[in-house]
CSV table of C-alpha atoms and ligand atoms in Angstrom, one decimal:
chain,number,residue,atom,x,y,z
A,1,MET,CA,0.1,-0.1,0.0
A,2,LYS,CA,1.4,3.3,-0.9
A,3,LEU,CA,-0.2,6.1,1.2
A,4,ILE,CA,0.1,9.7,1.6
A,5,LEU,CA,-1.2,11.6,4.7
A,6,LEU,CA,-2.1,15.0,3.9
A,7,GLY,CA,-3.4,17.6,6.4
A,8,ALA,CA,-2.4,21.0,7.9
A,9,PRO,CA,0.4,21.3,10.5
A,10,GLY,CA,-1.1,20.2,13.8
A,11,SER,CA,-3.8,18.1,12.2
A,12,GLY,CA,-2.6,15.1,13.9
A,13,LYS,CA,-0.9,13.5,11.0
A,14,GLY,CA,2.1,12.3,13.0
A,15,THR,CA,-0.1,10.7,15.6
A,16,GLN,CA,-2.0,8.9,12.9
A,17,ALA,CA,0.9,8.2,10.8
A,18,ALA,CA,2.4,5.9,13.6
A,19,ARG,CA,-1.0,3.9,14.0
A,20,ILE,CA,-1.3,3.4,10.5
A,21,CYS,CA,2.2,2.2,9.9
A,22,GLU,CA,2.0,-0.3,12.8
A,23,LYS,CA,-1.4,-1.8,11.9
A,24,TYR,CA,-0.6,-2.0,8.2
A,25,ASN,CA,3.3,-2.7,8.5
A,26,LEU,CA,4.5,0.3,6.4
A,27,PRO,CA,7.6,2.3,6.8
A,28,HIS,CA,6.8,5.9,8.2
A,29,ILE,CA,8.5,8.5,6.2
A,30,SER,CA,8.3,11.9,7.7
A,31,THR,CA,10.3,14.4,5.9
A,32,GLY,CA,10.1,16.7,8.9
A,33,ASP,CA,11.6,14.0,11.1
A,34,ILE,CA,14.2,13.3,8.6
A,35,PHE,CA,15.2,16.9,8.6
A,36,ARG,CA,14.8,17.3,12.5
A,37,GLU,CA,17.2,14.3,12.7
A,38,ASN,CA,19.8,15.9,10.6
A,39,ILE,CA,19.6,19.0,12.5
A,40,LYS,CA,20.2,17.1,15.8
A,41,ASN,CA,23.3,15.4,14.4
A,42,GLN,CA,24.5,18.5,12.7
A,43,THR,CA,24.9,17.0,9.4
A,44,PRO,CA,25.5,19.2,6.3
A,45,LEU,CA,21.9,18.8,5.4
A,46,GLY,CA,20.7,19.6,8.8
A,47,LEU,CA,23.1,22.8,8.7
A,48,LYS,CA,21.5,23.7,5.4
A,49,VAL,CA,17.9,23.5,6.4
A,50,LYS,CA,17.9,24.7,10.2
A,51,ALA,CA,17.2,28.2,9.5
A,52,ILE,CA,14.6,27.5,6.8
A,53,MET,CA,12.7,25.3,9.3
A,54,ASP,CA,13.1,27.6,12.3
A,55,SER,CA,11.3,30.3,10.0
A,56,GLY,CA,8.3,27.8,9.3
A,57,ASN,CA,9.2,27.9,5.4
A,58,LEU,CA,9.6,25.1,3.2
A,59,CYS,CA,13.1,23.4,2.3
A,60,PRO,CA,14.2,23.4,-1.2
A,61,ASP,CA,12.2,21.1,-3.5
A,62,GLU,CA,15.1,19.4,-5.3
A,63,LEU,CA,16.8,18.6,-2.1
A,64,THR,CA,13.4,17.2,-0.5
A,65,VAL,CA,12.5,15.4,-3.4
A,66,ASP,CA,16.1,13.6,-3.7
A,67,LEU,CA,15.8,12.8,-0.1
A,68,VAL,CA,12.5,11.0,-0.5
A,69,LYS,CA,13.4,9.4,-3.7
A,70,ASP,CA,16.5,7.8,-2.0
A,71,ARG,CA,14.4,6.9,1.1
A,72,LEU,CA,11.7,5.0,-1.1
A,73,ALA,CA,14.5,3.0,-2.7
A,74,GLN,CA,15.4,1.3,0.5
A,75,PRO,CA,14.4,-2.2,0.8
A,76,ASP,CA,11.9,-1.6,3.6
A,77,CYS,CA,9.7,0.4,1.1
A,78,ALA,CA,9.3,-2.4,-1.6
A,79,ASN,CA,5.9,-3.3,-0.3
A,80,GLY,CA,4.6,0.4,0.1
A,81,TYR,CA,5.1,3.2,2.4
A,82,LEU,CA,3.3,6.1,4.4
A,83,LEU,CA,4.4,9.5,3.6
A,84,ASP,CA,3.8,12.0,6.1
A,85,GLY,CA,4.7,15.7,5.4
A,86,PHE,CA,5.7,15.0,1.8
A,87,PRO,CA,4.7,16.2,-0.7
A,88,ARG,CA,4.0,19.8,0.5
A,89,ASN,CA,3.5,21.4,-3.0
A,90,LEU,CA,2.6,20.6,-6.6
A,91,VAL,CA,6.1,20.5,-7.7
A,92,GLN,CA,7.1,17.8,-5.2
A,93,ALA,CA,3.6,16.0,-5.9
A,94,ALA,CA,4.5,15.9,-9.7
A,95,ALA,CA,7.9,14.6,-9.2
A,96,LEU,CA,6.8,11.8,-6.9
A,97,ASP,CA,4.3,10.6,-9.7
A,98,THR,CA,7.4,10.2,-11.8
A,99,PHE,CA,9.2,7.8,-9.5
A,100,ASN,CA,6.8,6.2,-7.0
A,101,ALA,CA,3.3,7.3,-7.2
A,102,PRO,CA,0.8,7.1,-4.3
A,103,GLU,CA,-2.3,4.8,-4.5
A,104,LYS,CA,-4.3,6.6,-1.9
A,105,VAL,CA,-4.1,10.1,-0.4
A,106,LEU,CA,-5.9,10.5,3.1
A,107,ASP,CA,-6.6,14.2,3.7
A,108,LEU,CA,-7.1,15.0,7.4
A,109,ASN,CA,-9.7,17.8,7.7
A,110,VAL,CA,-9.4,19.9,10.7
A,111,ASP,CA,-11.0,23.3,11.6
A,112,LEU,CA,-8.1,25.8,10.9
A,113,ALA,CA,-9.1,28.0,13.7
A,114,GLY,CA,-8.4,25.4,16.4
A,115,ILE,CA,-5.2,24.6,14.8
A,116,GLU,CA,-3.0,27.4,16.5
A,117,ARG,CA,-3.8,26.0,19.7
A,118,ARG,CA,-3.1,22.4,18.8
A,119,LEU,CA,0.5,23.4,17.7
A,120,THR,CA,1.3,25.9,20.5
A,121,GLY,CA,0.3,23.4,23.1
A,122,ARG,CA,2.1,20.6,21.5
A,123,ARG,CA,5.1,18.9,23.6
A,124,SER,CA,7.2,16.5,21.4
A,125,CYS,CA,9.3,13.7,22.7
A,126,PRO,CA,12.8,13.6,21.1
A,127,ALA,CA,13.4,10.1,22.0
A,128,CYS,CA,10.4,8.1,20.8
A,129,GLY,CA,9.0,10.8,18.4
A,130,ASN,CA,5.5,10.9,19.6
A,131,SER,CA,3.7,14.1,20.6
A,132,PHE,CA,1.1,15.1,22.9
A,133,HIS,CA,-1.1,18.2,23.9
A,134,ILE,CA,-1.0,20.0,27.2
A,135,ASP,CA,-4.8,19.7,27.3
A,136,PHE,CA,-4.3,16.0,27.9
A,137,ILE,CA,-1.0,15.5,29.7
A,138,GLY,CA,-1.0,18.8,31.7
A,139,ASP,CA,2.1,20.1,32.8
A,140,THR,CA,4.1,16.9,33.0
A,141,LYS,CA,7.8,17.4,31.8
A,142,ASN,CA,8.4,13.7,30.7
A,143,CYS,CA,7.1,11.5,27.9
A,144,PRO,CA,4.0,9.5,29.0
A,145,ASP,CA,5.1,6.7,26.7
A,146,CYS,CA,9.1,6.5,27.2
A,147,GLY,CA,9.9,8.9,29.9
A,148,ALA,CA,12.3,11.2,28.2
A,149,GLU,CA,12.1,14.7,28.8
A,150,LEU,CA,9.5,16.5,26.4
A,151,ILE,CA,10.4,19.6,24.2
A,152,ILE,CA,8.6,22.3,22.6
A,153,ARG,CA,9.6,22.1,18.8
A,154,LYS,CA,11.3,25.4,17.8
A,155,ASP,CA,8.7,25.7,14.9
A,156,ASP,CA,5.8,25.5,17.4
A,157,ASN,CA,6.1,29.0,18.7
A,158,PRO,CA,2.9,31.5,17.8
A,159,GLU,CA,5.0,33.5,14.9
A,160,THR,CA,6.3,30.3,13.2
A,161,VAL,CA,3.1,28.5,13.6
A,162,LYS,CA,1.3,31.6,11.7
A,163,GLU,CA,4.0,31.2,9.0
A,164,ARG,CA,3.5,27.5,8.6
A,165,LEU,CA,-0.3,27.7,8.4
A,166,SER,CA,0.1,30.4,5.6
A,167,VAL,CA,2.6,28.3,3.8
A,168,TYR,CA,0.1,25.3,4.2
A,169,SER,CA,-2.8,27.5,2.7
A,170,LYS,CA,-0.7,28.7,-0.3
A,171,SER,CA,1.4,25.5,-1.2
A,172,THR,CA,-0.1,22.4,0.2
A,173,ALA,CA,-3.7,22.9,0.1
A,174,PRO,CA,-3.8,22.9,-3.7
A,175,LEU,CA,-2.7,19.2,-3.5
A,176,VAL,CA,-6.2,18.4,-2.4
A,177,GLU,CA,-7.5,19.1,-5.9
A,178,TYR,CA,-4.6,17.6,-7.5
A,179,TYR,CA,-5.3,14.0,-6.0
A,180,GLU,CA,-9.0,14.8,-6.3
A,181,LYS,CA,-8.6,14.9,-9.9
A,182,GLN,CA,-6.5,11.6,-10.0
A,183,GLY,CA,-9.3,9.9,-8.0
A,184,LYS,CA,-7.0,9.2,-5.1
A,185,LEU,CA,-8.3,11.4,-2.5
A,186,ILE,CA,-10.1,10.1,0.8
A,187,ALA,CA,-11.3,12.8,3.1
A,188,ILE,CA,-11.0,12.0,6.8
A,189,ASN,CA,-12.6,14.2,9.6
A,190,GLY,CA,-9.7,14.9,11.9
A,191,ASP,CA,-11.7,16.8,14.4
A,192,GLN,CA,-12.7,13.9,16.5
A,193,SER,CA,-10.7,11.7,19.2
A,194,ILE,CA,-7.5,10.0,18.1
A,195,ASP,CA,-9.3,7.0,18.3
A,196,GLY,CA,-12.0,8.2,16.4
A,197,VAL,CA,-9.9,9.4,13.5
A,198,PHE,CA,-8.1,6.3,13.4
A,199,ALA,CA,-11.2,4.0,13.3
A,200,GLU,CA,-12.4,6.3,10.1
A,201,ILE,CA,-9.1,5.6,8.4
A,202,VAL,CA,-9.1,1.9,9.1
A,203,LYS,CA,-12.5,1.8,7.8
A,204,VAL,CA,-11.6,3.4,4.3
A,205,LEU,CA,-8.4,1.4,4.0
A,206,GLY,CA,-10.0,-1.9,5.0
B,301,AMP,P1,6.7,18.7,9.5
B,301,AMP,O1,7.3,18.1,10.9
B,301,AMP,O2,6.2,17.8,8.5
B,301,AMP,O3,5.5,19.8,10.1
B,301,AMP,O4,7.9,19.7,8.8
B,301,AMP,C1,8.5,20.6,9.7
B,301,AMP,C2,9.4,21.6,8.7
B,301,AMP,O5,10.3,20.7,7.9
B,301,AMP,C3,8.4,22.3,7.7
B,301,AMP,O6,7.9,23.4,8.2
B,301,AMP,C4,9.6,22.6,6.5
B,301,AMP,O7,10.4,23.5,6.8
B,301,AMP,C5,10.4,21.2,6.6
B,301,AMP,N1,9.7,20.3,5.6
B,301,AMP,C6,9.1,19.0,6.0
B,301,AMP,N2,8.6,18.5,5.0
B,301,AMP,C7,9.0,19.2,3.9
B,301,AMP,C8,8.7,19.1,2.4
B,301,AMP,N3,8.0,18.1,2.0
B,301,AMP,N4,9.2,19.9,1.7
B,301,AMP,C9,9.9,21.0,2.2
B,301,AMP,N5,9.9,21.3,3.6
B,301,AMP,C10,9.6,20.3,4.4
């Protein structure tokens, strides 16, 4: 199964992606996670993209497409993949169609008005990669799953969140129409509990 998970920043993509990958045994490919890992390890790629990511803008298309192309060529992607955070614009979507086109595209719909709160209240675990919301975990400092100290992602500050949402509306939202025209788009109501969203996804994927 070759899947894309579309949705605004803060729509719950990462959480659902982890669950989908576990259930359907797919590699979870998050370009954001790959970039963050490179920044953490101070690789040449990480040094190149750090300032861009901190500002909430998109990393260069050519670099991002090459990264995904290499990743999808790995043996664990032979039976499919779940892409989370890629493609982010029409150039990336068209490129993906030339080397490893998706079969289904899940579009996680959420009320954009609530997104700012979702993102600014997000706490992320640098060790296991899960994220949580302060509405659910309160002011606990440690990851409920693995115990590591939680962090606030640098790009989850209010100014950067505004920029990310603007980039989403301008560049990423047009992908909905792109995949709708290809007959691959499946809309999912993202404004329900985590379990509710996942149940809807399982229902459509079978
Ligand atoms: P995410 O974790 O998906 O919200 O991504 C965090 C940041 O990583 C984005 O705001 C971009 O700066 C960068 N990024 C992630 N995926 C892409 C992509 N497909 N194209 C360009 N930049 C990306």
